[in-house]
PDB file of C-alpha atoms and ligand atoms in Angstrom:
ATOM      1  CA  UNK A   1      26.206  -2.469 -23.986  1.00  0.00           C
ATOM      2  CA  UNK A   2      23.837   0.183 -25.246  1.00  0.00           C
ATOM      3  CA  UNK A   3      21.246   1.221 -22.632  1.00  0.00           C
ATOM      4  CA  UNK A   4      18.697   4.088 -22.624  1.00  0.00           C
ATOM      5  CA  UNK A   5      18.465   4.421 -18.765  1.00  0.00           C
ATOM      6  CA  UNK A   6      21.959   3.513 -17.352  1.00  0.00           C
ATOM      7  CA  UNK A   7      25.412   3.864 -18.472  1.00  0.00           C
ATOM      8  CA  UNK A   8      28.055   1.199 -17.983  1.00  0.00           C
ATOM      9  CA  UNK A   9      31.780   1.692 -17.685  1.00  0.00           C
ATOM     10  CA  UNK A  10      34.431  -0.578 -16.846  1.00  0.00           C
ATOM     11  CA  UNK A  11      37.962   0.387 -15.350  1.00  0.00           C
ATOM     12  CA  UNK A  12      40.089  -3.012 -14.982  1.00  0.00           C
ATOM     13  CA  UNK A  13      38.234  -5.481 -12.670  1.00  0.00           C
ATOM     14  CA  UNK A  14      35.624  -2.868 -11.715  1.00  0.00           C
ATOM     15  CA  UNK A  15      32.228  -1.970 -13.597  1.00  0.00           C
ATOM     16  CA  UNK A  16      30.177   1.093 -12.878  1.00  0.00           C
ATOM     17  CA  UNK A  17      26.500   1.177 -13.425  1.00  0.00           C
ATOM     18  CA  UNK A  18      25.356   4.935 -13.469  1.00  0.00           C
ATOM     19  CA  UNK A  19      21.622   5.495 -13.363  1.00  0.00           C
ATOM     20  CA  UNK A  20      20.882   8.140 -15.975  1.00  0.00           C
ATOM     21  CA  UNK A  21      17.322   9.616 -15.938  1.00  0.00           C
ATOM     22  CA  UNK A  22      18.452  13.053 -14.973  1.00  0.00           C
ATOM     23  CA  UNK A  23      15.303  14.732 -15.743  1.00  0.00           C
ATOM     24  CA  UNK A  24      13.371  12.338 -13.384  1.00  0.00           C
ATOM     25  CA  UNK A  25      15.944  12.520 -10.702  1.00  0.00           C
ATOM     26  CA  UNK A  26      16.824   8.696 -11.764  1.00  0.00           C
ATOM     27  CA  UNK A  27      13.227   7.544 -10.882  1.00  0.00           C
ATOM     28  CA  UNK A  28      13.316   3.686 -11.144  1.00  0.00           C
ATOM     29  CA  UNK A  29      10.965   2.998 -13.926  1.00  0.00           C
ATOM     30  CA  UNK A  30      10.585  -0.447 -15.396  1.00  0.00           C
ATOM     31  CA  UNK A  31      12.909  -0.012 -18.210  1.00  0.00           C
ATOM     32  CA  UNK A  32      15.807   1.101 -16.082  1.00  0.00           C
ATOM     33  CA  UNK A  33      15.183  -1.787 -13.777  1.00  0.00           C
ATOM     34  CA  UNK A  34      15.202  -4.189 -16.724  1.00  0.00           C
ATOM     35  CA  UNK A  35      18.417  -2.608 -18.014  1.00  0.00           C
ATOM     36  CA  UNK A  36      20.038  -2.885 -14.490  1.00  0.00           C
ATOM     37  CA  UNK A  37      19.185  -6.489 -14.300  1.00  0.00           C
ATOM     38  CA  UNK A  38      20.548  -7.249 -17.902  1.00  0.00           C
ATOM     39  CA  UNK A  39      23.689  -5.580 -17.018  1.00  0.00           C
ATOM     40  CA  UNK A  40      24.152  -7.533 -13.862  1.00  0.00           C
ATOM     41  CA  UNK A  41      23.439 -10.689 -15.449  1.00  0.00           C
ATOM     42  CA  UNK A  42      26.138 -10.020 -17.893  1.00  0.00           C
ATOM     43  CA  UNK A  43      28.642  -8.584 -15.363  1.00  0.00           C
ATOM     44  CA  UNK A  44      28.086 -11.706 -13.219  1.00  0.00           C
ATOM     45  CA  UNK A  45      29.026 -13.759 -16.147  1.00  0.00           C
ATOM     46  CA  UNK A  46      32.268 -11.658 -16.830  1.00  0.00           C
ATOM     47  CA  UNK A  47      35.287 -13.169 -15.353  1.00  0.00           C
ATOM     48  CA  UNK A  48      37.197 -10.006 -15.621  1.00  0.00           C
ATOM     49  CA  UNK A  49      34.911  -8.128 -13.369  1.00  0.00           C
ATOM     50  CA  UNK A  50      35.332  -8.541  -9.587  1.00  0.00           C
ATOM     51  CA  UNK A  51      33.254  -5.753  -8.169  1.00  0.00           C
ATOM     52  CA  UNK A  52      30.552  -3.330  -9.444  1.00  0.00           C
ATOM     53  CA  UNK A  53      29.652   0.132  -8.146  1.00  0.00           C
ATOM     54  CA  UNK A  54      26.091   1.478  -8.603  1.00  0.00           C
ATOM     55  CA  UNK A  55      25.959   5.277  -8.557  1.00  0.00           C
ATOM     56  CA  UNK A  56      23.587   8.118  -9.685  1.00  0.00           C
ATOM     57  CA  UNK A  57      24.127  11.947 -10.241  1.00  0.00           C
ATOM     58  CA  UNK A  58      25.356  14.546  -7.863  1.00  0.00           C
ATOM     59  CA  UNK A  59      21.525  15.653  -7.086  1.00  0.00           C
ATOM     60  CA  UNK A  60      19.987  12.053  -6.980  1.00  0.00           C
ATOM     61  CA  UNK A  61      21.254   8.482  -6.670  1.00  0.00           C
ATOM     62  CA  UNK A  62      17.509   7.796  -7.269  1.00  0.00           C
ATOM     63  CA  UNK A  63      14.467   9.495  -6.010  1.00  0.00           C
ATOM     64  CA  UNK A  64      12.429   6.191  -5.728  1.00  0.00           C
ATOM     65  CA  UNK A  65      10.283   4.011  -7.855  1.00  0.00           C
ATOM     66  CA  UNK A  66       8.660   6.073 -10.816  1.00  0.00           C
ATOM     67  CA  UNK A  67       5.554   7.269  -9.314  1.00  0.00           C
ATOM     68  CA  UNK A  68       4.207   8.458 -12.624  1.00  0.00           C
ATOM     69  CA  UNK A  69       4.528   5.049 -14.171  1.00  0.00           C
ATOM     70  CA  UNK A  70       2.987   3.137 -11.203  1.00  0.00           C
ATOM     71  CA  UNK A  71       0.132   5.608 -10.068  1.00  0.00           C
ATOM     72  CA  UNK A  72      -2.672   4.225 -12.378  1.00  0.00           C
ATOM     73  CA  UNK A  73      -1.535   0.365 -12.047  1.00  0.00           C
ATOM     74  CA  UNK A  74      -3.707  -1.898 -10.245  1.00  0.00           C
ATOM     75  CA  UNK A  75      -3.489  -4.615  -7.630  1.00  0.00           C
ATOM     76  CA  UNK A  76      -3.853  -7.459 -10.130  1.00  0.00           C
ATOM     77  CA  UNK A  77      -1.583  -5.830 -12.651  1.00  0.00           C
ATOM     78  CA  UNK A  78       1.295  -5.508 -10.022  1.00  0.00           C
ATOM     79  CA  UNK A  79       0.790  -8.787  -8.629  1.00  0.00           C
ATOM     80  CA  UNK A  80       0.763 -10.618 -12.327  1.00  0.00           C
ATOM     81  CA  UNK A  81       3.873  -8.722 -13.340  1.00  0.00           C
ATOM     82  CA  UNK A  82       5.558  -9.102  -9.929  1.00  0.00           C
ATOM     83  CA  UNK A  83       6.252  -5.358 -10.127  1.00  0.00           C
ATOM     84  CA  UNK A  84       8.982  -4.398  -7.693  1.00  0.00           C
ATOM     85  CA  UNK A  85      10.006  -8.126  -7.517  1.00  0.00           C
ATOM     86  CA  UNK A  86      12.183  -9.982  -9.710  1.00  0.00           C
ATOM     87  CA  UNK A  87      13.462  -7.160 -12.013  1.00  0.00           C
ATOM     88  CA  UNK A  88      13.668  -4.506  -9.373  1.00  0.00           C
ATOM     89  CA  UNK A  89      15.406  -6.742  -7.053  1.00  0.00           C
ATOM     90  CA  UNK A  90      18.275  -8.060  -9.272  1.00  0.00           C
ATOM     91  CA  UNK A  91      20.972  -6.202  -7.082  1.00  0.00           C
ATOM     92  CA  UNK A  92      20.078  -8.532  -4.096  1.00  0.00           C
ATOM     93  CA  UNK A  93      20.644 -11.588  -6.355  1.00  0.00           C
ATOM     94  CA  UNK A  94      23.879 -10.342  -7.603  1.00  0.00           C
ATOM     95  CA  UNK A  95      26.641 -12.673  -6.303  1.00  0.00           C
ATOM     96  CA  UNK A  96      29.812 -10.399  -6.804  1.00  0.00           C
ATOM     97  CA  UNK A  97      30.459  -7.578  -4.314  1.00  0.00           C
ATOM     98  CA  UNK A  98      28.459  -4.483  -5.177  1.00  0.00           C
ATOM     99  CA  UNK A  99      28.946  -1.057  -3.793  1.00  0.00           C
ATOM    100  CA  UNK A 100      26.323   2.052  -3.737  1.00  0.00           C
ATOM    101  CA  UNK A 101      28.030   5.221  -4.137  1.00  0.00           C
ATOM    102  CA  UNK A 102      25.369   7.793  -3.223  1.00  0.00           C
ATOM    103  CA  UNK A 103      24.997  11.391  -3.569  1.00  0.00           C
ATOM    104  CA  UNK A 104      21.857  13.566  -3.200  1.00  0.00           C
ATOM    105  CA  UNK A 105      18.484  11.904  -2.838  1.00  0.00           C
ATOM    106  CA  UNK A 106      18.246   8.124  -2.292  1.00  0.00           C
ATOM    107  CA  UNK A 107      14.516   7.996  -1.676  1.00  0.00           C
ATOM    108  CA  UNK A 108      12.023   5.186  -1.622  1.00  0.00           C
ATOM    109  CA  UNK A 109      13.162   2.604  -4.068  1.00  0.00           C
ATOM    110  CA  UNK A 110      16.439   4.654  -4.334  1.00  0.00           C
ATOM    111  CA  UNK A 111      17.227   3.992  -0.685  1.00  0.00           C
ATOM    112  CA  UNK A 112      16.177   0.453  -1.158  1.00  0.00           C
ATOM    113  CA  UNK A 113      18.442  -0.326  -4.107  1.00  0.00           C
ATOM    114  CA  UNK A 114      21.221   1.161  -2.235  1.00  0.00           C
ATOM    115  CA  UNK A 115      20.619  -1.119   0.680  1.00  0.00           C
ATOM    116  CA  UNK A 116      20.496  -4.037  -1.609  1.00  0.00           C
ATOM    117  CA  UNK A 117      24.173  -3.499  -2.274  1.00  0.00           C
ATOM    118  CA  UNK A 118      26.787  -4.931  -0.185  1.00  0.00           C
ATOM    119  CA  UNK A 119      27.534  -1.453   1.434  1.00  0.00           C
ATOM    120  CA  UNK A 120      27.094   2.280   0.908  1.00  0.00           C
ATOM    121  CA  UNK A 121      29.538   4.922   0.581  1.00  0.00           C
ATOM    122  CA  UNK A 122      27.954   8.268   0.732  1.00  0.00           C
ATOM    123  CA  UNK A 123      28.811  11.815  -0.157  1.00  0.00           C
ATOM    124  CA  UNK A 124      28.105  14.420   2.554  1.00  0.00           C
ATOM    125  CA  UNK A 125      25.171  15.565   0.249  1.00  0.00           C
ATOM    126  CA  UNK A 126      23.611  12.249   0.614  1.00  0.00           C
ATOM    127  CA  UNK A 127      19.719  12.238   1.692  1.00  0.00           C
ATOM    128  CA  UNK A 128      18.234   8.806   2.552  1.00  0.00           C
ATOM    129  CA  UNK A 129      14.460   8.329   3.160  1.00  0.00           C
ATOM    130  CA  UNK A 130      11.473   6.133   2.804  1.00  0.00           C
ATOM    131  CA  UNK A 131       8.794   8.684   1.969  1.00  0.00           C
ATOM    132  CA  UNK A 132       6.310   6.177   0.577  1.00  0.00           C
ATOM    133  CA  UNK A 133       3.793   6.869   3.270  1.00  0.00           C
ATOM    134  CA  UNK A 134       3.366  10.423   1.990  1.00  0.00           C
ATOM    135  CA  UNK A 135       2.123   8.900  -1.319  1.00  0.00           C
ATOM    136  CA  UNK A 136      -0.214   6.550   0.282  1.00  0.00           C
ATOM    137  CA  UNK A 137       1.702   3.501   0.466  1.00  0.00           C
ATOM    138  CA  UNK A 138       4.786   1.884   2.322  1.00  0.00           C
ATOM    139  CA  UNK A 139       8.125   0.675   0.984  1.00  0.00           C
ATOM    140  CA  UNK A 140       7.803  -2.273  -1.572  1.00  0.00           C
ATOM    141  CA  UNK A 141      11.334  -3.167  -2.406  1.00  0.00           C
ATOM    142  CA  UNK A 142      12.530  -4.365   0.962  1.00  0.00           C
ATOM    143  CA  UNK A 143      12.684  -1.043   2.881  1.00  0.00           C
ATOM    144  CA  UNK A 144      10.608  -1.855   6.014  1.00  0.00           C
ATOM    145  CA  UNK A 145      13.082  -4.948   6.420  1.00  0.00           C
ATOM    146  CA  UNK A 146      16.457  -3.773   5.218  1.00  0.00           C
ATOM    147  CA  UNK A 147      16.251  -0.317   6.945  1.00  0.00           C
ATOM    148  CA  UNK A 148      15.207  -1.994  10.246  1.00  0.00           C
ATOM    149  CA  UNK A 149      17.882  -4.504  10.043  1.00  0.00           C
ATOM    150  CA  UNK A 150      20.420  -1.652   9.350  1.00  0.00           C
ATOM    151  CA  UNK A 151      19.335   1.111  11.601  1.00  0.00           C
ATOM    152  CA  UNK A 152      17.132  -0.687  14.237  1.00  0.00           C
ATOM    153  CA  UNK A 153      13.374  -0.352  14.911  1.00  0.00           C
ATOM    154  CA  UNK A 154      13.195   3.165  16.421  1.00  0.00           C
ATOM    155  CA  UNK A 155      14.900   4.886  13.242  1.00  0.00           C
ATOM    156  CA  UNK A 156      13.107   2.556  10.839  1.00  0.00           C
ATOM    157  CA  UNK A 157       9.807   3.288  12.293  1.00  0.00           C
ATOM    158  CA  UNK A 158      10.485   6.998  12.525  1.00  0.00           C
ATOM    159  CA  UNK A 159      11.578   7.306   8.762  1.00  0.00           C
ATOM    160  CA  UNK A 160       8.828   5.058   7.309  1.00  0.00           C
ATOM    161  CA  UNK A 161       6.031   6.463   9.459  1.00  0.00           C
ATOM    162  CA  UNK A 162       6.963  10.274   9.186  1.00  0.00           C
ATOM    163  CA  UNK A 163       8.768   9.910   5.755  1.00  0.00           C
ATOM    164  CA  UNK A 164      11.561  12.289   7.101  1.00  0.00           C
ATOM    165  CA  UNK A 165      15.023  12.115   5.346  1.00  0.00           C
ATOM    166  CA  UNK A 166      18.205  11.097   7.031  1.00  0.00           C
ATOM    167  CA  UNK A 167      21.278  13.244   6.065  1.00  0.00           C
ATOM    168  CA  UNK A 168      24.644  11.431   5.652  1.00  0.00           C
ATOM    169  CA  UNK A 169      25.955  12.135   9.022  1.00  0.00           C
ATOM    170  CA  UNK A 170      22.978  10.379  10.686  1.00  0.00           C
ATOM    171  CA  UNK A 171      23.103   7.532   8.408  1.00  0.00           C
ATOM    172  CA  UNK A 172      26.819   6.877   9.037  1.00  0.00           C
ATOM    173  CA  UNK A 173      25.940   7.109  12.780  1.00  0.00           C
ATOM    174  CA  UNK A 174      23.050   4.761  12.555  1.00  0.00           C
ATOM    175  CA  UNK A 175      25.051   2.176  10.405  1.00  0.00           C
ATOM    176  CA  UNK A 176      23.236   2.750   7.162  1.00  0.00           C
ATOM    177  CA  UNK A 177      26.345   3.711   5.505  1.00  0.00           C
ATOM    178  CA  UNK A 178      29.683   2.450   5.843  1.00  0.00           C
ATOM    179  CA  UNK A 179      31.673   5.810   5.058  1.00  0.00           C
ATOM    180  CA  UNK A 180      30.785   9.472   4.269  1.00  0.00           C
ATOM    181  CA  UNK A 181      33.199  11.451   2.266  1.00  0.00           C
ATOM    182  CA  UNK A 182      33.217  14.955   0.582  1.00  0.00           C
ATOM    183  CA  UNK A 183      31.252  14.854  -2.791  1.00  0.00           C
ATOM    184  CA  UNK A 184      34.221  15.355  -4.772  1.00  0.00           C
ATOM    185  CA  UNK A 185      35.920  12.246  -3.193  1.00  0.00           C
ATOM    186  CA  UNK A 186      32.844   9.981  -3.699  1.00  0.00           C
ATOM    187  CA  UNK A 187      33.721   8.274  -6.614  1.00  0.00           C
ATOM    188  CA  UNK A 188      37.432   8.042  -6.101  1.00  0.00           C
ATOM    189  CA  UNK A 189      36.747   6.520  -2.757  1.00  0.00           C
ATOM    190  CA  UNK A 190      34.196   3.937  -4.209  1.00  0.00           C
ATOM    191  CA  UNK A 191      36.505   3.034  -6.925  1.00  0.00           C
ATOM    192  CA  UNK A 192      39.639   2.619  -4.355  1.00  0.00           C
ATOM    193  CA  UNK A 193      37.270   0.079  -2.378  1.00  0.00           C
ATOM    194  CA  UNK A 194      35.978  -1.506  -5.551  1.00  0.00           C
ATOM    195  CA  UNK A 195      39.618  -2.059  -6.928  1.00  0.00           C
ATOM    196  CA  UNK A 196      40.817  -3.361  -3.695  1.00  0.00           C
ATOM    197  CA  UNK A 197      37.891  -6.111  -3.628  1.00  0.00           C
ATOM    198  CA  UNK A 198      38.583  -6.902  -7.281  1.00  0.00           C
ATOM    199  CA  UNK A 199      42.030  -7.468  -6.615  1.00  0.00           C
ATOM    200  CA  UNK A 200      41.250 -10.237  -3.927  1.00  0.00           C
ATOM    201  CA  UNK A 201      40.244 -13.889  -5.174  1.00  0.00           C
ATOM    202  CA  UNK A 202      36.917 -13.662  -6.580  1.00  0.00           C
ATOM    203  CA  UNK A 203      35.292 -16.731  -5.307  1.00  0.00           C
ATOM    204  CA  UNK A 204      36.502 -16.070  -1.748  1.00  0.00           C
ATOM    205  CA  UNK A 205      35.037 -12.510  -1.920  1.00  0.00           C
ATOM    206  CA  UNK A 206      31.671 -14.028  -3.287  1.00  0.00           C
ATOM    207  CA  UNK A 207      31.817 -16.599  -0.468  1.00  0.00           C
ATOM    208  CA  UNK A 208      32.488 -13.948   2.070  1.00  0.00           C
ATOM    209  CA  UNK A 209      29.616 -11.817   0.933  1.00  0.00           C
ATOM    210  CA  UNK A 210      27.274 -14.979   0.838  1.00  0.00           C
ATOM    211  CA  UNK A 211      28.287 -15.851   4.379  1.00  0.00           C
ATOM    212  CA  UNK A 212      27.655 -12.447   5.686  1.00  0.00           C
ATOM    213  CA  UNK A 213      24.361 -12.215   3.988  1.00  0.00           C
ATOM    214  CA  UNK A 214      23.348 -15.734   5.520  1.00  0.00           C
ATOM    215  CA  UNK A 215      23.616 -14.157   9.037  1.00  0.00           C
ATOM    216  CA  UNK A 216      20.230 -12.279   8.178  1.00  0.00           C
ATOM    217  CA  UNK A 217      18.351 -15.363   7.775  1.00  0.00           C
ATOM    218  CA  UNK A 218      19.871 -17.903  10.420  1.00  0.00           C
ATOM    219  CA  UNK A 219      20.552 -18.422  13.945  1.00  0.00           C
ATOM    220  CA  UNK A 220      23.790 -17.639  15.120  1.00  0.00           C
ATOM    221  CA  UNK A 221      24.775 -21.320  15.567  1.00  0.00           C
ATOM    222  CA  UNK A 222      23.699 -22.093  11.855  1.00  0.00           C
ATOM    223  CA  UNK A 223      25.454 -19.143  10.592  1.00  0.00           C
ATOM    224  CA  UNK A 224      28.774 -20.080  12.291  1.00  0.00           C
ATOM    225  CA  UNK A 225      28.377 -23.507  10.944  1.00  0.00           C
ATOM    226  CA  UNK A 226      27.861 -22.240   7.490  1.00  0.00           C
ATOM    227  CA  UNK A 227      30.753 -20.100   7.812  1.00  0.00           C
ATOM    228  CA  UNK A 228      33.150 -22.823   9.021  1.00  0.00           C
ATOM    229  CA  UNK A 229      31.992 -25.088   6.241  1.00  0.00           C
ATOM    230  CA  UNK A 230      32.889 -22.484   3.748  1.00  0.00           C
ATOM    231  CA  UNK A 231      36.222 -21.646   5.657  1.00  0.00           C
ATOM    232  CA  UNK A 232      37.050 -25.308   5.434  1.00  0.00           C
ATOM    233  CA  UNK A 233      36.211 -25.468   1.562  1.00  0.00           C
ATOM    234  CA  UNK A 234      38.574 -22.586   0.907  1.00  0.00           C
ATOM    235  CA  UNK A 235      41.369 -24.770   1.574  1.00  0.00           C
ATOM    236  CA  UNK A 236      40.713 -26.585  -1.667  1.00  0.00           C
ATOM    237  CA  UNK A 237      41.361 -23.575  -3.690  1.00  0.00           C
ATOM    238  CA  UNK A 238      44.441 -22.248  -5.472  1.00  0.00           C
ATOM    239  CA  UNK A 239      44.020 -19.015  -4.011  1.00  0.00           C
ATOM    240  CA  UNK A 240      44.123 -20.000  -0.411  1.00  0.00           C
ATOM    241  CA  UNK A 241      47.514 -21.504  -1.183  1.00  0.00           C
ATOM    242  CA  UNK A 242      48.816 -18.509  -2.978  1.00  0.00           C
ATOM    243  CA  UNK A 243      47.525 -16.026  -0.448  1.00  0.00           C
ATOM    244  CA  UNK A 244      49.249 -17.789   2.513  1.00  0.00           C
ATOM    245  CA  UNK A 245      52.378 -18.508   0.574  1.00  0.00           C
ATOM    246  CA  UNK A 246      52.532 -14.883  -0.510  1.00  0.00           C
ATOM    247  CA  UNK A 247      52.309 -13.952   3.057  1.00  0.00           C
ATOM    248  CA  UNK A 248      55.223 -16.230   4.285  1.00  0.00           C
ATOM    249  CA  UNK A 249      57.325 -15.198   1.452  1.00  0.00           C
ATOM    250  CA  UNK A 250      56.819 -11.650   1.940  1.00  0.00           C
ATOM    251  CA  UNK A 251      55.395 -10.870  -1.463  1.00  0.00           C
ATOM    252  CA  UNK A 252      52.213  -9.932  -3.052  1.00  0.00           C
ATOM    253  CA  UNK A 253      49.624 -12.579  -4.020  1.00  0.00           C
ATOM    254  CA  UNK A 254      48.627 -13.285  -7.518  1.00  0.00           C
ATOM    255  CA  UNK A 255      45.296 -14.621  -7.123  1.00  0.00           C
ATOM    256  CA  UNK A 256      43.869 -16.671 -10.115  1.00  0.00           C
ATOM    257  CA  UNK A 257      40.255 -16.842  -9.123  1.00  0.00           C
ATOM    258  CA  UNK A 258      40.288 -20.721  -8.686  1.00  0.00           C
TER     259      UNK A 258
HETATM  260  N1  CAA B 301       8.904   9.397  -9.657  1.00  0.00           N
HETATM  261  C1  CAA B 301       8.755   9.952 -10.764  1.00  0.00           C
HETATM  262  N2  CAA B 301       9.094  11.324 -11.106  1.00  0.00           N
HETATM  263  C2  CAA B 301       9.945  11.850 -10.292  1.00  0.00           C
HETATM  264  C3  CAA B 301      10.122  11.156  -8.920  1.00  0.00           C
HETATM  265  C4  CAA B 301       9.775   9.789  -8.722  1.00  0.00           C
HETATM  266  N3  CAA B 301       9.920   9.167  -7.715  1.00  0.00           N
HETATM  267  N4  CAA B 301      10.979  11.929  -8.248  1.00  0.00           N
HETATM  268  C5  CAA B 301      11.092  13.173  -8.865  1.00  0.00           C
HETATM  269  N5  CAA B 301      10.616  13.079 -10.092  1.00  0.00           N
HETATM  270  C6  CAA B 301      10.433  13.958 -11.028  1.00  0.00           C
HETATM  271  C7  CAA B 301       9.477  14.986 -10.745  1.00  0.00           C
HETATM  272  O1  CAA B 301       8.117  14.812 -10.982  1.00  0.00           O
HETATM  273  C8  CAA B 301       9.875  16.362 -11.539  1.00  0.00           C
HETATM  274  O2  CAA B 301       9.590  16.087 -12.900  1.00  0.00           O
HETATM  275  P1  CAA B 301       8.787  17.433 -13.888  1.00  0.00           P
HETATM  276  O3  CAA B 301       9.917  18.147 -13.891  1.00  0.00           O
HETATM  277  O4  CAA B 301       8.478  16.562 -15.039  1.00  0.00           O
HETATM  278  O5  CAA B 301       7.760  17.710 -13.027  1.00  0.00           O
HETATM  279  C9  CAA B 301      11.513  15.939 -11.645  1.00  0.00           C
HETATM  280  O6  CAA B 301      11.705  14.532 -11.228  1.00  0.00           O
HETATM  281  C10 CAA B 301      12.246  16.836 -10.818  1.00  0.00           C
HETATM  282  O7  CAA B 301      11.644  16.648  -9.427  1.00  0.00           O
HETATM  283  P2  CAA B 301      11.193  17.828  -8.435  1.00  0.00           P
HETATM  284  O8  CAA B 301      10.800  19.075  -9.491  1.00  0.00           O
HETATM  285  O9  CAA B 301      10.146  17.410  -7.474  1.00  0.00           O
HETATM  286  O10 CAA B 301      12.593  18.366  -7.868  1.00  0.00           O
HETATM  287  P3  CAA B 301      12.872  18.922  -6.376  1.00  0.00           P
HETATM  288  O11 CAA B 301      14.270  19.195  -6.279  1.00  0.00           O
HETATM  289  O12 CAA B 301      11.923  19.990  -6.087  1.00  0.00           O
HETATM  290  O13 CAA B 301      12.418  17.780  -5.314  1.00  0.00           O
HETATM  291  C11 CAA B 301      12.506  15.596  -4.446  1.00  0.00           C
HETATM  292  C12 CAA B 301      13.268  16.624  -5.219  1.00  0.00           C
HETATM  293  C13 CAA B 301      12.409  15.946  -2.911  1.00  0.00           C
HETATM  294  C14 CAA B 301      13.373  14.225  -4.655  1.00  0.00           C
HETATM  295  C15 CAA B 301      11.050  15.257  -4.975  1.00  0.00           C
HETATM  296  O14 CAA B 301      11.266  15.126  -6.475  1.00  0.00           O
HETATM  297  C16 CAA B 301      10.394  14.057  -4.478  1.00  0.00           C
HETATM  298  O15 CAA B 301       9.843  14.245  -3.432  1.00  0.00           O
HETATM  299  N6  CAA B 301      10.349  13.128  -5.097  1.00  0.00           N
HETATM  300  C17 CAA B 301       9.574  11.811  -4.713  1.00  0.00           C
HETATM  301  C18 CAA B 301      10.288  10.952  -3.684  1.00  0.00           C
HETATM  302  C19 CAA B 301       9.474   9.919  -3.428  1.00  0.00           C
HETATM  303  O16 CAA B 301       8.381   9.801  -2.823  1.00  0.00           O
HETATM  304  N7  CAA B 301      10.024   8.502  -3.656  1.00  0.00           N
HETATM  305  C20 CAA B 301       9.339   7.330  -3.315  1.00  0.00           C
HETATM  306  C21 CAA B 301       8.767   6.809  -4.634  1.00  0.00           C
HETATM  307  S1  CAA B 301       7.694   5.555  -4.114  1.00  0.00           S
HETATM  308  C22 CAA B 301       8.607   4.119  -4.042  1.00  0.00           C
HETATM  309  O17 CAA B 301       9.899   4.103  -4.129  1.00  0.00           O
HETATM  310  C23 CAA B 301       7.874   2.794  -3.795  1.00  0.00           C
HETATM  311  C24 CAA B 301       8.861   1.690  -3.468  1.00  0.00           C
HETATM  312  O18 CAA B 301       9.219   1.665  -2.403  1.00  0.00           O
HETATM  313  C25 CAA B 301       8.876   0.399  -4.341  1.00  0.00           C
END
C-alpha cells in the first residue's frame, strides 16, 4: 500500500501505522488523515489483522493538526469540507482494537488521535497537550470531551485553558495512558500487547471494545444491559465453545474468529 505520509507494516495479525512527516513533526494534514482513513478501511476488511498500532517518531507522535494548512481557511470552507470530521476521526470509527504507541510530542490533534485509540502506551519521553488556545482556537477533534473523560475536569480545564503539556508520568497517574515504558521498549511493549489481542477471537475482541465504548454514551443500567445482551450472544460462537473447552482440557485455545 503506497502512501506518502504514513508507512504500513504488518507482523502476523498486527498492523503498524507509522505517521511519517518528520520535517513537520508529523503534523496531521488532510493528505495524511486521508491516508490513515484509507489504510484503516482496508485493515478493517482484512481478516488476518486482529489489532493495529498507531505510532510516530521518537521526537513526535504528532504535533497537532497542520497549522500551516489550516491557518487561512474559513468557517464556510471548514464546515463544507467537514474538516477535522469524517477523515480526521477515522480512528474512532475503526472497529478492531487499536493502540497508540506514543513517544515525544502528542499535541493538539496528535493528543486527540492518540485518545481516539483504545489505549495509549507511552514512552517516558511522551508529552501530551492541547495547546490550541495559544493559537486562538480550542481542540477540534474531540479533545475537550475525551480528555475530560480520561483525566477529569480539573486537569482537562488546566491543560486546555493554559495549553501546558503533561509528561508521561503525570499522564499515567491521571489515567490518560495505560502504561509508561522506557523509549527503547515502546514498540516491543506495544507489539506484545497487540499480538496478545490479535491472538484472541476477533469478533469477541471487537464486541468487548464496542461494549466498553458504549459506557461513554449510556446510563449504567443501559450499559450493563448492552453488555449482558452481547455476553449472551457470545454463546452462539465457535470461539466461546473453543475457549471454554480449551480451559477444561488444559490446552491453548485455537480461535477461528467465528
Ligand atoms: N503544524 C504545522 N507545522 C508544524 C506543527 C503543526 N502543528 N508543529 C510543528 N510544525 C513544524 C514547524 O513549523 C517546523 O517547521 P519548519 O522547520 O518548516 O519551520 C517543524 O515542524 C519543526 O518544529 P519546531 O521548529 O517548532 O520544533 P521545536 O522542537 O522547536 O518545537 C513543538 C516543537 C513544541 C512541538 C512546536 O513545533 C509546536 O509548538 N508545534 C505546534 C503544536 C500545536 O500547537 N499543536 C496544535 C495544533 S492545532 C490542532 O491540533 C487543532 C485541533 O485540535 C484540530
